[in-house]
Amino acid sequence: MNEALLRSLTPSVLGILVRRGADFAAAEDAVQDALVEAVRVWPADPPRDPKGWLITAAWRKFLDATRAETARRRREDLVDEEPAPGPAPSADDTLQLYFLCAHPSLTPSSAVALTLRAVGGLTTRQIARAYLVPEATMAQRISRAKRTVSGVRFDRPGDVATVLRVLYLVFNEGYSGDVDLAAEAIRLTRQLTAAIDHPEVSGLLALMLLHHARRAGRTAPDGSLVPLAEQDRTRWDTGSIAEGVEILQAALARDRLGEFQAQAAIAALHADAPTAEETDWVQIVEWYDELAGLTDNPVVRLNRAVAIGEADGPRAGLAALATLDDSLPRHTAAAAYLHERAGDLTTAARLYAEAAGKAPTLPERDHLTRQAARLNARERP
């Protein structure tokens, strides 16, 4: 090790650090640390440019020390700012965040997507599935929404309709999987109902309660899905059903029908039937007609086709289904069910197997696979 070389380079390196903005004491410490590093490293790996190596090493040491000092001061400041011991305030700003993320500068669909991702905790894939679009498309939509609100002050809350849509989609994701997520959506919708006197807000709460009331009957002990017609209705939460129906009736009495009220009316008719056979499918079709007039959602028309199949026979249901895009989620599963109802077991088994390959969740895929196997077993001599 050429100690004379190191000593000769030290003043020059120190001067360069000072000219770069380091105060003298910090620069001197950084140069000394760099010299120690040089003594350790150079014997085995001598640099081509000793001065350049020392400048780079010293500057890095200086930056590391500066960052460490800044972090230390910030920790001290945080200690000073720490609130005094005692009960913490019970404020819940979650619903307010929903309103703020539903920013007026965004289109409703972009606001919903951004809020679901940023506050609702849903993944891009989950949001894309809810919107019936590819995951890449939804990722781009969310990125554009983030760029749009970049630098914008979040001091103007979005409209109620956008927040309702977000809560509805969060609940749907929870209803199909995470019960805690569904419960959180119900909690926030209760808060919104207490804050805003609007029949659609009440309609959404009623819809959530009526669907959530059936959650215990939706799965078997082994975790497999149980179709609505086969569910043990004694496991349904009658208290939640009664509350949901009461809230819905009060909302409908105001004669300002919206899509959440119409959906809740359909859910109430299912909940009100003592058995699957006693379900009032004629009324359900009428409510789907109302719902189709309120929203151009293709999933509504798909469900309407199934309801027609129950009310007017499977052939009528298949005719209604034939008018829809067969790429719709669960279109193939609906066709399989209606073909089975019509007695065409071979076609139904094939469609159940095809639908299983398209199923968005593992429990749904397993259920459809079992349906196909059941019909194939019946077809064998």
mmCIF file of C-alpha atoms in Angstrom:
data_model
loop_
_atom_site.group_PDB
_atom_site.id
_atom_site.type_symbol
_atom_site.label_atom_id
_atom_site.label_comp_id
_atom_site.label_asym_id
_atom_site.label_seq_id
_atom_site.Cartn_x
_atom_site.Cartn_y
_atom_site.Cartn_z
ATOM 1 C CA MET A 1 0.000 0.000 0.000
ATOM 2 C CA ASN A 2 1.451 3.424 -1.034
ATOM 3 C CA GLU A 3 0.623 5.540 2.004
ATOM 4 C CA ALA A 4 2.422 8.519 0.497
ATOM 5 C CA LEU A 5 0.045 8.420 -2.456
ATOM 6 C CA LEU A 6 -2.959 8.420 -0.158
ATOM 7 C CA ARG A 7 -1.587 11.381 1.820
ATOM 8 C CA SER A 8 -0.924 13.317 -1.348
ATOM 9 C CA LEU A 9 -4.435 12.752 -2.666
ATOM 10 C CA THR A 10 -6.260 13.622 0.559
ATOM 11 C CA PRO A 11 -6.267 17.459 0.230
ATOM 12 C CA SER A 12 -7.483 17.319 -3.352
ATOM 13 C CA VAL A 13 -10.301 14.883 -2.558
ATOM 14 C CA LEU A 14 -11.325 16.933 0.477
ATOM 15 C CA GLY A 15 -11.445 20.110 -1.618
ATOM 16 C CA ILE A 16 -13.634 18.464 -4.259
ATOM 17 C CA LEU A 17 -16.189 17.319 -1.643
ATOM 18 C CA VAL A 18 -16.360 20.826 -0.164
ATOM 19 C CA ARG A 19 -16.918 22.341 -3.612
ATOM 20 C CA ARG A 20 -19.744 19.821 -4.155
ATOM 21 C CA GLY A 21 -21.538 21.230 -1.140
ATOM 22 C CA ALA A 22 -20.324 19.208 1.824
ATOM 23 C CA ASP A 23 -19.413 21.145 4.957
ATOM 24 C CA PHE A 24 -15.784 20.798 5.926
ATOM 25 C CA ALA A 25 -16.226 18.603 9.014
ATOM 26 C CA ALA A 26 -18.498 16.163 7.243
ATOM 27 C CA ALA A 27 -16.225 16.104 4.184
ATOM 28 C CA GLU A 28 -13.191 15.383 6.329
ATOM 29 C CA ASP A 29 -14.945 12.489 8.067
ATOM 30 C CA ALA A 30 -16.026 11.084 4.706
ATOM 31 C CA VAL A 31 -12.488 11.296 3.293
ATOM 32 C CA GLN A 32 -11.065 9.550 6.360
ATOM 33 C CA ASP A 33 -13.628 6.749 5.974
ATOM 34 C CA ALA A 34 -12.700 6.460 2.292
ATOM 35 C CA LEU A 35 -9.003 6.214 3.213
ATOM 36 C CA VAL A 36 -9.755 3.372 5.632
ATOM 37 C CA GLU A 37 -11.700 1.615 2.879
ATOM 38 C CA ALA A 38 -8.774 2.112 0.482
ATOM 39 C CA VAL A 39 -6.345 0.548 2.940
ATOM 40 C CA ARG A 40 -8.647 -2.478 3.149
ATOM 41 C CA VAL A 41 -9.447 -2.890 -0.566
ATOM 42 C CA TRP A 42 -6.473 -1.626 -2.611
ATOM 43 C CA PRO A 43 -3.887 -4.302 -1.718
ATOM 44 C CA ALA A 44 -6.059 -7.021 -3.331
ATOM 45 C CA ASP A 45 -7.705 -4.851 -6.001
ATOM 46 C CA PRO A 46 -5.699 -1.677 -6.800
ATOM 47 C CA PRO A 47 -7.708 0.901 -8.777
ATOM 48 C CA ARG A 48 -6.682 2.200 -12.186
ATOM 49 C CA ASP A 49 -7.491 5.757 -11.082
ATOM 50 C CA PRO A 50 -6.681 6.121 -7.343
ATOM 51 C CA LYS A 51 -7.886 9.722 -7.146
ATOM 52 C CA GLY A 52 -11.173 8.977 -8.903
ATOM 53 C CA TRP A 53 -11.730 5.978 -6.655
ATOM 54 C CA LEU A 54 -11.180 8.070 -3.522
ATOM 55 C CA ILE A 55 -13.496 10.847 -4.714
ATOM 56 C CA THR A 56 -16.299 8.360 -5.462
ATOM 57 C CA ALA A 57 -15.852 6.474 -2.202
ATOM 58 C CA ALA A 58 -15.656 9.657 -0.105
ATOM 59 C CA TRP A 59 -18.759 11.157 -1.732
ATOM 60 C CA ARG A 60 -20.722 7.972 -1.068
ATOM 61 C CA LYS A 61 -19.595 7.977 2.567
ATOM 62 C CA PHE A 62 -20.703 11.594 2.842
ATOM 63 C CA LEU A 63 -24.154 10.837 1.351
ATOM 64 C CA ASP A 64 -24.611 7.840 3.647
ATOM 65 C CA ALA A 65 -23.747 9.914 6.688
ATOM 66 C CA THR A 66 -26.054 12.737 5.590
ATOM 67 C CA ARG A 67 -28.980 10.361 5.097
ATOM 68 C CA ALA A 68 -28.353 8.763 8.472
ATOM 69 C CA GLU A 69 -28.279 12.164 10.195
ATOM 70 C CA THR A 70 -31.471 13.261 8.433
ATOM 71 C CA ALA A 71 -33.216 10.051 9.484
ATOM 72 C CA ARG A 72 -32.025 10.509 13.093
ATOM 73 C CA ARG A 73 -33.352 14.065 13.246
ATOM 74 C CA ARG A 74 -36.669 12.950 11.758
ATOM 75 C CA ARG A 75 -36.996 10.255 14.422
ATOM 76 C CA GLU A 76 -36.356 12.846 17.111
ATOM 77 C CA ASP A 77 -38.967 15.147 15.574
ATOM 78 C CA LEU A 78 -41.498 12.298 15.506
ATOM 79 C CA VAL A 79 -40.867 11.624 19.181
ATOM 80 C CA ASP A 80 -41.528 15.303 19.919
ATOM 81 C CA GLU A 81 -44.723 15.169 17.843
ATOM 82 C CA GLU A 82 -45.958 11.958 19.447
ATOM 83 C CA PRO A 83 -49.337 12.476 21.127
ATOM 84 C CA ALA A 84 -49.561 12.209 24.867
ATOM 85 C CA PRO A 85 -50.549 8.806 26.280
ATOM 86 C CA GLY A 86 -54.261 8.275 26.672
ATOM 87 C CA PRO A 87 -57.324 7.058 24.791
ATOM 88 C CA ALA A 88 -56.979 7.470 21.026
ATOM 89 C CA PRO A 89 -59.752 9.272 19.138
ATOM 90 C CA SER A 90 -62.190 6.871 17.472
ATOM 91 C CA ALA A 91 -62.357 8.708 14.149
ATOM 92 C CA ASP A 92 -62.957 6.579 11.058
ATOM 93 C CA ASP A 93 -61.998 8.344 7.838
ATOM 94 C CA THR A 94 -62.475 5.371 5.502
ATOM 95 C CA LEU A 95 -65.735 6.567 3.993
ATOM 96 C CA GLN A 96 -64.296 10.065 3.563
ATOM 97 C CA LEU A 97 -61.382 8.530 1.644
ATOM 98 C CA TYR A 98 -63.874 6.842 -0.682
ATOM 99 C CA PHE A 99 -65.396 10.226 -1.459
ATOM 100 C CA LEU A 100 -62.042 11.941 -1.925
ATOM 101 C CA CYS A 101 -60.719 9.273 -4.297
ATOM 102 C CA ALA A 102 -63.916 9.552 -6.360
ATOM 103 C CA HIS A 103 -62.472 12.844 -7.601
ATOM 104 C CA PRO A 104 -64.539 15.077 -9.938
ATOM 105 C CA SER A 105 -61.619 15.285 -12.370
ATOM 106 C CA LEU A 106 -61.995 11.563 -13.108
ATOM 107 C CA THR A 107 -64.623 9.773 -15.143
ATOM 108 C CA PRO A 108 -66.911 7.629 -12.932
ATOM 109 C CA SER A 109 -65.378 4.359 -14.175
ATOM 110 C CA SER A 110 -61.807 5.600 -13.572
ATOM 111 C CA ALA A 111 -62.736 6.954 -10.139
ATOM 112 C CA VAL A 112 -64.248 3.615 -9.158
ATOM 113 C CA ALA A 113 -61.199 1.700 -10.381
ATOM 114 C CA LEU A 114 -58.765 4.011 -8.580
ATOM 115 C CA THR A 115 -60.743 3.919 -5.328
ATOM 116 C CA LEU A 116 -61.049 0.149 -5.391
ATOM 117 C CA ARG A 117 -57.288 -0.134 -5.849
ATOM 118 C CA ALA A 118 -56.123 2.598 -3.479
ATOM 119 C CA VAL A 119 -58.680 2.349 -0.651
ATOM 120 C CA GLY A 120 -60.735 -0.785 -1.210
ATOM 121 C CA GLY A 121 -57.681 -3.010 -1.265
ATOM 122 C CA LEU A 122 -58.695 -4.965 -4.378
ATOM 123 C CA THR A 123 -56.083 -6.178 -6.842
ATOM 124 C CA THR A 124 -56.034 -5.042 -10.453
ATOM 125 C CA ARG A 125 -57.134 -8.546 -11.468
ATOM 126 C CA GLN A 126 -60.160 -8.436 -9.143
ATOM 127 C CA ILE A 127 -61.197 -5.024 -10.466
ATOM 128 C CA ALA A 128 -60.765 -6.147 -14.080
ATOM 129 C CA ARG A 129 -62.962 -9.172 -13.426
ATOM 130 C CA ALA A 130 -65.688 -6.964 -11.961
ATOM 131 C CA TYR A 131 -65.582 -4.728 -15.052
ATOM 132 C CA LEU A 132 -65.384 -7.630 -17.539
ATOM 133 C CA VAL A 133 -62.174 -6.297 -19.112
ATOM 134 C CA PRO A 134 -58.640 -7.743 -19.465
ATOM 135 C CA GLU A 135 -56.291 -7.148 -16.542
ATOM 136 C CA ALA A 136 -53.888 -5.167 -18.764
ATOM 137 C CA THR A 137 -56.710 -2.822 -19.795
ATOM 138 C CA MET A 138 -57.643 -2.174 -16.182
ATOM 139 C CA ALA A 139 -53.995 -1.593 -15.224
ATOM 140 C CA GLN A 140 -53.780 1.097 -17.903
ATOM 141 C CA ARG A 141 -57.035 2.670 -16.701
ATOM 142 C CA ILE A 142 -55.779 2.854 -13.131
ATOM 143 C CA SER A 143 -52.432 4.293 -14.274
ATOM 144 C CA ARG A 144 -54.215 6.996 -16.280
ATOM 145 C CA ALA A 145 -56.383 7.814 -13.276
ATOM 146 C CA LYS A 146 -53.291 8.200 -11.095
ATOM 147 C CA ARG A 147 -51.705 10.515 -13.670
ATOM 148 C CA THR A 148 -54.891 12.570 -13.879
ATOM 149 C CA VAL A 149 -55.024 13.243 -10.145
ATOM 150 C CA SER A 150 -51.261 13.681 -9.786
ATOM 151 C CA GLY A 151 -50.741 17.051 -8.177
ATOM 152 C CA VAL A 152 -54.467 17.663 -7.771
ATOM 153 C CA ARG A 153 -55.702 18.753 -4.365
ATOM 154 C CA PHE A 154 -58.033 16.141 -2.912
ATOM 155 C CA ASP A 155 -60.367 18.705 -1.411
ATOM 156 C CA ARG A 156 -63.446 18.164 -3.601
ATOM 157 C CA PRO A 157 -65.338 14.970 -2.842
ATOM 158 C CA GLY A 158 -66.822 12.856 -5.621
ATOM 159 C CA ASP A 159 -70.501 12.120 -6.088
ATOM 160 C CA VAL A 160 -72.554 9.596 -4.168
ATOM 161 C CA ALA A 161 -73.238 7.407 -7.219
ATOM 162 C CA THR A 162 -69.529 6.723 -7.671
ATOM 163 C CA VAL A 163 -69.052 5.852 -4.005
ATOM 164 C CA LEU A 164 -72.071 3.522 -4.132
ATOM 165 C CA ARG A 165 -70.563 1.745 -7.122
ATOM 166 C CA VAL A 166 -67.290 1.280 -5.256
ATOM 167 C CA LEU A 167 -69.006 -0.092 -2.153
ATOM 168 C CA TYR A 168 -71.078 -2.450 -4.295
ATOM 169 C CA LEU A 169 -68.011 -3.880 -6.045
ATOM 170 C CA VAL A 170 -66.084 -4.232 -2.778
ATOM 171 C CA PHE A 171 -69.047 -6.117 -1.316
ATOM 172 C CA ASN A 172 -69.306 -8.371 -4.376
ATOM 173 C CA GLU A 173 -65.647 -9.298 -4.074
ATOM 174 C CA GLY A 174 -66.124 -10.073 -0.394
ATOM 175 C CA TYR A 175 -69.384 -11.936 -0.972
ATOM 176 C CA SER A 176 -67.632 -14.279 -3.381
ATOM 177 C CA GLY A 177 -64.696 -14.861 -1.079
ATOM 178 C CA ASP A 178 -63.505 -12.736 1.831
ATOM 179 C CA VAL A 179 -66.378 -12.338 4.307
ATOM 180 C CA ASP A 180 -64.490 -9.614 6.186
ATOM 181 C CA LEU A 181 -64.406 -7.502 3.021
ATOM 182 C CA ALA A 182 -68.179 -7.877 2.630
ATOM 183 C CA ALA A 183 -68.731 -6.972 6.269
ATOM 184 C CA GLU A 184 -66.582 -3.855 5.847
ATOM 185 C CA ALA A 185 -68.648 -2.798 2.828
ATOM 186 C CA ILE A 186 -71.845 -3.214 4.872
ATOM 187 C CA ARG A 187 -70.367 -1.197 7.746
ATOM 188 C CA LEU A 188 -69.429 1.684 5.454
ATOM 189 C CA THR A 189 -72.811 1.588 3.695
ATOM 190 C CA ARG A 190 -74.532 1.819 7.079
ATOM 191 C CA GLN A 191 -72.460 4.935 7.762
ATOM 192 C CA LEU A 192 -73.454 6.358 4.399
ATOM 193 C CA THR A 193 -77.132 5.579 5.040
ATOM 194 C CA ALA A 194 -76.957 7.466 8.331
ATOM 195 C CA ALA A 195 -75.318 10.437 6.607
ATOM 196 C CA ILE A 196 -77.342 10.633 3.368
ATOM 197 C CA ASP A 197 -81.083 10.293 3.013
ATOM 198 C CA HIS A 198 -81.362 8.721 -0.447
ATOM 199 C CA PRO A 199 -83.384 5.666 -1.530
ATOM 200 C CA GLU A 200 -80.523 4.224 -3.591
ATOM 201 C CA VAL A 201 -78.186 4.313 -0.588
ATOM 202 C CA SER A 202 -80.853 2.432 1.362
ATOM 203 C CA GLY A 203 -81.360 0.110 -1.585
ATOM 204 C CA LEU A 204 -77.683 -0.808 -1.607
ATOM 205 C CA LEU A 205 -77.687 -1.512 2.135
ATOM 206 C CA ALA A 206 -80.786 -3.691 1.744
ATOM 207 C CA LEU A 207 -79.176 -5.577 -1.135
ATOM 208 C CA MET A 208 -76.020 -6.248 0.872
ATOM 209 C CA LEU A 209 -77.950 -7.437 3.921
ATOM 210 C CA LEU A 210 -80.137 -9.781 1.888
ATOM 211 C CA HIS A 211 -77.191 -11.343 0.078
ATOM 212 C CA HIS A 212 -75.005 -11.511 3.170
ATOM 213 C CA ALA A 213 -77.811 -13.241 5.078
ATOM 214 C CA ARG A 214 -77.352 -16.304 2.860
ATOM 215 C CA ARG A 215 -73.587 -16.607 3.269
ATOM 216 C CA ALA A 216 -73.731 -19.526 5.744
ATOM 217 C CA GLY A 217 -75.704 -21.639 3.273
ATOM 218 C CA ARG A 218 -73.534 -20.912 0.238
ATOM 219 C CA THR A 219 -70.827 -23.461 1.075
ATOM 220 C CA ALA A 220 -70.821 -27.047 2.285
ATOM 221 C CA PRO A 221 -68.638 -28.168 5.233
ATOM 222 C CA ASP A 222 -65.941 -29.212 2.742
ATOM 223 C CA GLY A 223 -65.900 -25.697 1.257
ATOM 224 C CA SER A 224 -67.676 -26.586 -1.978
ATOM 225 C CA LEU A 225 -70.298 -24.240 -3.436
ATOM 226 C CA VAL A 226 -73.974 -24.944 -2.827
ATOM 227 C CA PRO A 227 -76.332 -23.548 -5.515
ATOM 228 C CA LEU A 228 -79.159 -21.316 -4.303
ATOM 229 C CA ALA A 229 -81.823 -23.946 -5.049
ATOM 230 C CA GLU A 230 -80.015 -26.517 -2.905
ATOM 231 C CA GLN A 231 -79.131 -24.336 0.079
ATOM 232 C CA ASP A 232 -80.362 -25.159 3.564
ATOM 233 C CA ARG A 233 -82.571 -22.131 4.178
ATOM 234 C CA THR A 234 -82.594 -22.737 7.921
ATOM 235 C CA ARG A 235 -78.978 -21.534 7.874
ATOM 236 C CA TRP A 236 -79.942 -18.151 6.459
ATOM 237 C CA ASP A 237 -79.821 -15.166 8.824
ATOM 238 C CA THR A 238 -83.490 -14.279 9.250
ATOM 239 C CA GLY A 239 -82.654 -11.144 11.232
ATOM 240 C CA SER A 240 -80.614 -9.690 8.374
ATOM 241 C CA ILE A 241 -83.338 -10.685 5.905
ATOM 242 C CA ALA A 242 -86.017 -8.932 7.954
ATOM 243 C CA GLU A 243 -83.869 -5.811 8.269
ATOM 244 C CA GLY A 244 -83.059 -5.794 4.566
ATOM 245 C CA VAL A 245 -86.715 -6.176 3.567
ATOM 246 C CA GLU A 246 -87.778 -3.389 5.925
ATOM 247 C CA ILE A 247 -85.124 -1.008 4.562
ATOM 248 C CA LEU A 248 -86.067 -1.927 0.980
ATOM 249 C CA GLN A 249 -89.784 -1.364 1.514
ATOM 250 C CA ALA A 250 -89.126 2.089 2.948
ATOM 251 C CA ALA A 251 -86.914 2.942 -0.038
ATOM 252 C CA LEU A 252 -89.392 1.668 -2.645
ATOM 253 C CA ALA A 253 -92.192 3.656 -0.989
ATOM 254 C CA ARG A 254 -90.414 6.862 -2.036
ATOM 255 C CA ASP A 255 -91.037 5.974 -5.710
ATOM 256 C CA ARG A 256 -87.519 6.834 -6.911
ATOM 257 C CA LEU A 257 -86.468 3.460 -8.247
ATOM 258 C CA GLY A 258 -82.787 2.788 -8.906
ATOM 259 C CA GLU A 259 -80.752 -0.248 -9.848
ATOM 260 C CA PHE A 260 -79.760 -1.160 -6.283
ATOM 261 C CA GLN A 261 -83.377 -1.109 -5.153
ATOM 262 C CA ALA A 262 -84.361 -3.337 -8.100
ATOM 263 C CA GLN A 263 -81.556 -5.779 -7.295
ATOM 264 C CA ALA A 264 -82.590 -5.797 -3.657
ATOM 265 C CA ALA A 265 -86.184 -6.570 -4.670
ATOM 266 C CA ILE A 266 -84.966 -9.635 -6.571
ATOM 267 C CA ALA A 267 -82.875 -10.733 -3.578
ATOM 268 C CA ALA A 268 -85.888 -10.240 -1.298
ATOM 269 C CA LEU A 269 -88.049 -12.514 -3.467
ATOM 270 C CA HIS A 270 -85.425 -15.252 -3.195
ATOM 271 C CA ALA A 271 -85.128 -14.746 0.567
ATOM 272 C CA ASP A 272 -88.910 -14.724 1.028
ATOM 273 C CA ALA A 273 -89.487 -18.116 -0.638
ATOM 274 C CA PRO A 274 -89.751 -20.958 1.947
ATOM 275 C CA THR A 275 -88.382 -23.373 -0.671
ATOM 276 C CA ALA A 276 -86.719 -23.034 -4.059
ATOM 277 C CA GLU A 277 -89.849 -24.443 -5.717
ATOM 278 C CA GLU A 278 -91.975 -21.675 -4.201
ATOM 279 C CA THR A 279 -89.826 -18.858 -5.620
ATOM 280 C CA ASP A 280 -91.934 -16.265 -7.448
ATOM 281 C CA TRP A 281 -89.998 -16.350 -10.723
ATOM 282 C CA VAL A 282 -92.632 -14.352 -12.597
ATOM 283 C CA GLN A 283 -92.072 -11.379 -10.284
ATOM 284 C CA ILE A 284 -88.332 -11.863 -10.491
ATOM 285 C CA VAL A 285 -88.477 -11.611 -14.301
ATOM 286 C CA GLU A 286 -90.540 -8.420 -13.946
ATOM 287 C CA TRP A 287 -87.895 -6.932 -11.660
ATOM 288 C CA TYR A 288 -85.158 -7.945 -14.094
ATOM 289 C CA ASP A 289 -87.113 -6.101 -16.783
ATOM 290 C CA GLU A 290 -87.069 -3.012 -14.563
ATOM 291 C CA LEU A 291 -83.372 -3.488 -13.872
ATOM 292 C CA ALA A 292 -82.540 -3.917 -17.554
ATOM 293 C CA GLY A 293 -84.287 -0.608 -18.206
ATOM 294 C CA LEU A 294 -82.158 1.103 -15.575
ATOM 295 C CA THR A 295 -78.784 -0.282 -16.607
ATOM 296 C CA ASP A 296 -77.302 -1.670 -19.782
ATOM 297 C CA ASN A 297 -75.315 -4.262 -17.840
ATOM 298 C CA PRO A 298 -75.019 -7.496 -19.868
ATOM 299 C CA VAL A 299 -74.812 -9.576 -16.670
ATOM 300 C CA VAL A 300 -78.323 -8.371 -15.804
ATOM 301 C CA ARG A 301 -79.600 -9.696 -19.126
ATOM 302 C CA LEU A 302 -77.814 -12.987 -18.534
ATOM 303 C CA ASN A 303 -79.488 -13.398 -15.147
ATOM 304 C CA ARG A 304 -82.800 -12.366 -16.699
ATOM 305 C CA ALA A 305 -82.462 -15.183 -19.255
ATOM 306 C CA VAL A 306 -82.003 -17.724 -16.451
ATOM 307 C CA ALA A 307 -85.031 -16.282 -14.630
ATOM 308 C CA ILE A 308 -87.103 -16.573 -17.824
ATOM 309 C CA GLY A 309 -86.008 -20.201 -18.011
ATOM 310 C CA GLU A 310 -87.462 -20.744 -14.544
ATOM 311 C CA ALA A 311 -90.659 -18.776 -15.154
ATOM 312 C CA ASP A 312 -91.509 -19.787 -18.748
ATOM 313 C CA GLY A 313 -89.506 -22.966 -19.251
ATOM 314 C CA PRO A 314 -85.885 -23.765 -20.240
ATOM 315 C CA ARG A 315 -86.502 -23.344 -23.985
ATOM 316 C CA ALA A 316 -87.649 -19.763 -23.409
ATOM 317 C CA GLY A 317 -84.573 -19.181 -21.275
ATOM 318 C CA LEU A 318 -82.266 -20.554 -23.961
ATOM 319 C CA ALA A 319 -83.940 -18.311 -26.541
ATOM 320 C CA ALA A 320 -83.267 -15.261 -24.335
ATOM 321 C CA LEU A 321 -79.707 -16.438 -23.742
ATOM 322 C CA ALA A 322 -79.101 -16.804 -27.493
ATOM 323 C CA THR A 323 -79.478 -13.032 -27.934
ATOM 324 C CA LEU A 324 -76.454 -12.376 -25.689
ATOM 325 C CA ASP A 325 -72.722 -12.468 -26.357
ATOM 326 C CA ASP A 326 -71.552 -15.993 -25.517
ATOM 327 C CA SER A 327 -68.216 -14.611 -24.262
ATOM 328 C CA LEU A 328 -69.975 -13.168 -21.206
ATOM 329 C CA PRO A 329 -68.733 -14.583 -17.885
ATOM 330 C CA ARG A 330 -70.922 -17.514 -16.779
ATOM 331 C CA HIS A 331 -72.802 -17.557 -20.122
ATOM 332 C CA THR A 332 -71.661 -21.128 -20.741
ATOM 333 C CA ALA A 333 -72.628 -22.193 -17.206
ATOM 334 C CA ALA A 334 -76.108 -20.679 -17.660
ATOM 335 C CA ALA A 335 -76.490 -22.489 -20.994
ATOM 336 C CA ALA A 336 -75.453 -25.764 -19.363
ATOM 337 C CA TYR A 337 -78.054 -25.330 -16.609
ATOM 338 C CA LEU A 338 -80.853 -24.516 -19.045
ATOM 339 C CA HIS A 339 -79.945 -27.430 -21.333
ATOM 340 C CA GLU A 340 -80.057 -29.739 -18.330
ATOM 341 C CA ARG A 341 -83.475 -28.367 -17.401
ATOM 342 C CA ALA A 342 -84.580 -29.051 -20.994
ATOM 343 C CA GLY A 343 -83.444 -32.687 -20.742
ATOM 344 C CA ASP A 344 -80.442 -32.403 -23.109
ATOM 345 C CA LEU A 345 -77.957 -33.989 -20.719
ATOM 346 C CA THR A 346 -75.219 -34.627 -23.274
ATOM 347 C CA THR A 347 -75.023 -30.974 -24.283
ATOM 348 C CA ALA A 348 -75.357 -29.875 -20.676
ATOM 349 C CA ALA A 349 -72.436 -32.078 -19.559
ATOM 350 C CA ARG A 350 -70.246 -30.741 -22.346
ATOM 351 C CA LEU A 351 -71.113 -27.142 -21.484
ATOM 352 C CA TYR A 352 -70.555 -27.682 -17.756
ATOM 353 C CA ALA A 353 -67.056 -28.990 -18.529
ATOM 354 C CA GLU A 354 -66.410 -26.033 -20.839
ATOM 355 C CA ALA A 355 -67.673 -23.582 -18.222
ATOM 356 C CA ALA A 356 -65.373 -25.131 -15.610
ATOM 357 C CA GLY A 357 -62.395 -24.172 -17.750
ATOM 358 C CA LYS A 358 -63.561 -20.541 -17.747
ATOM 359 C CA ALA A 359 -64.515 -20.321 -14.055
ATOM 360 C CA PRO A 360 -63.020 -17.274 -12.282
ATOM 361 C CA THR A 361 -62.572 -19.055 -8.924
ATOM 362 C CA LEU A 362 -61.441 -22.487 -7.817
ATOM 363 C CA PRO A 363 -64.664 -23.332 -5.881
ATOM 364 C CA GLU A 364 -66.754 -22.432 -8.926
ATOM 365 C CA ARG A 365 -64.541 -24.494 -11.203
ATOM 366 C CA ASP A 366 -64.820 -27.499 -8.896
ATOM 367 C CA HIS A 367 -68.604 -27.141 -8.718
ATOM 368 C CA LEU A 368 -68.984 -27.044 -12.498
ATOM 369 C CA THR A 369 -66.614 -29.988 -12.910
ATOM 370 C CA ARG A 370 -68.751 -32.021 -10.506
ATOM 371 C CA GLN A 371 -71.875 -31.066 -12.430
ATOM 372 C CA ALA A 372 -70.331 -32.332 -15.660
ATOM 373 C CA ALA A 373 -69.206 -35.565 -13.984
ATOM 374 C CA ARG A 374 -72.674 -36.101 -12.512
ATOM 375 C CA LEU A 375 -74.362 -35.837 -15.901
ATOM 376 C CA ASN A 376 -71.736 -37.956 -17.637
ATOM 377 C CA ALA A 377 -72.304 -40.670 -15.036
ATOM 378 C CA ARG A 378 -76.057 -40.599 -15.717
ATOM 379 C CA GLU A 379 -75.436 -40.891 -19.470
ATOM 380 C CA ARG A 380 -73.367 -44.061 -19.142
ATOM 381 C CA PRO A 381 -75.335 -47.326 -19.619
#
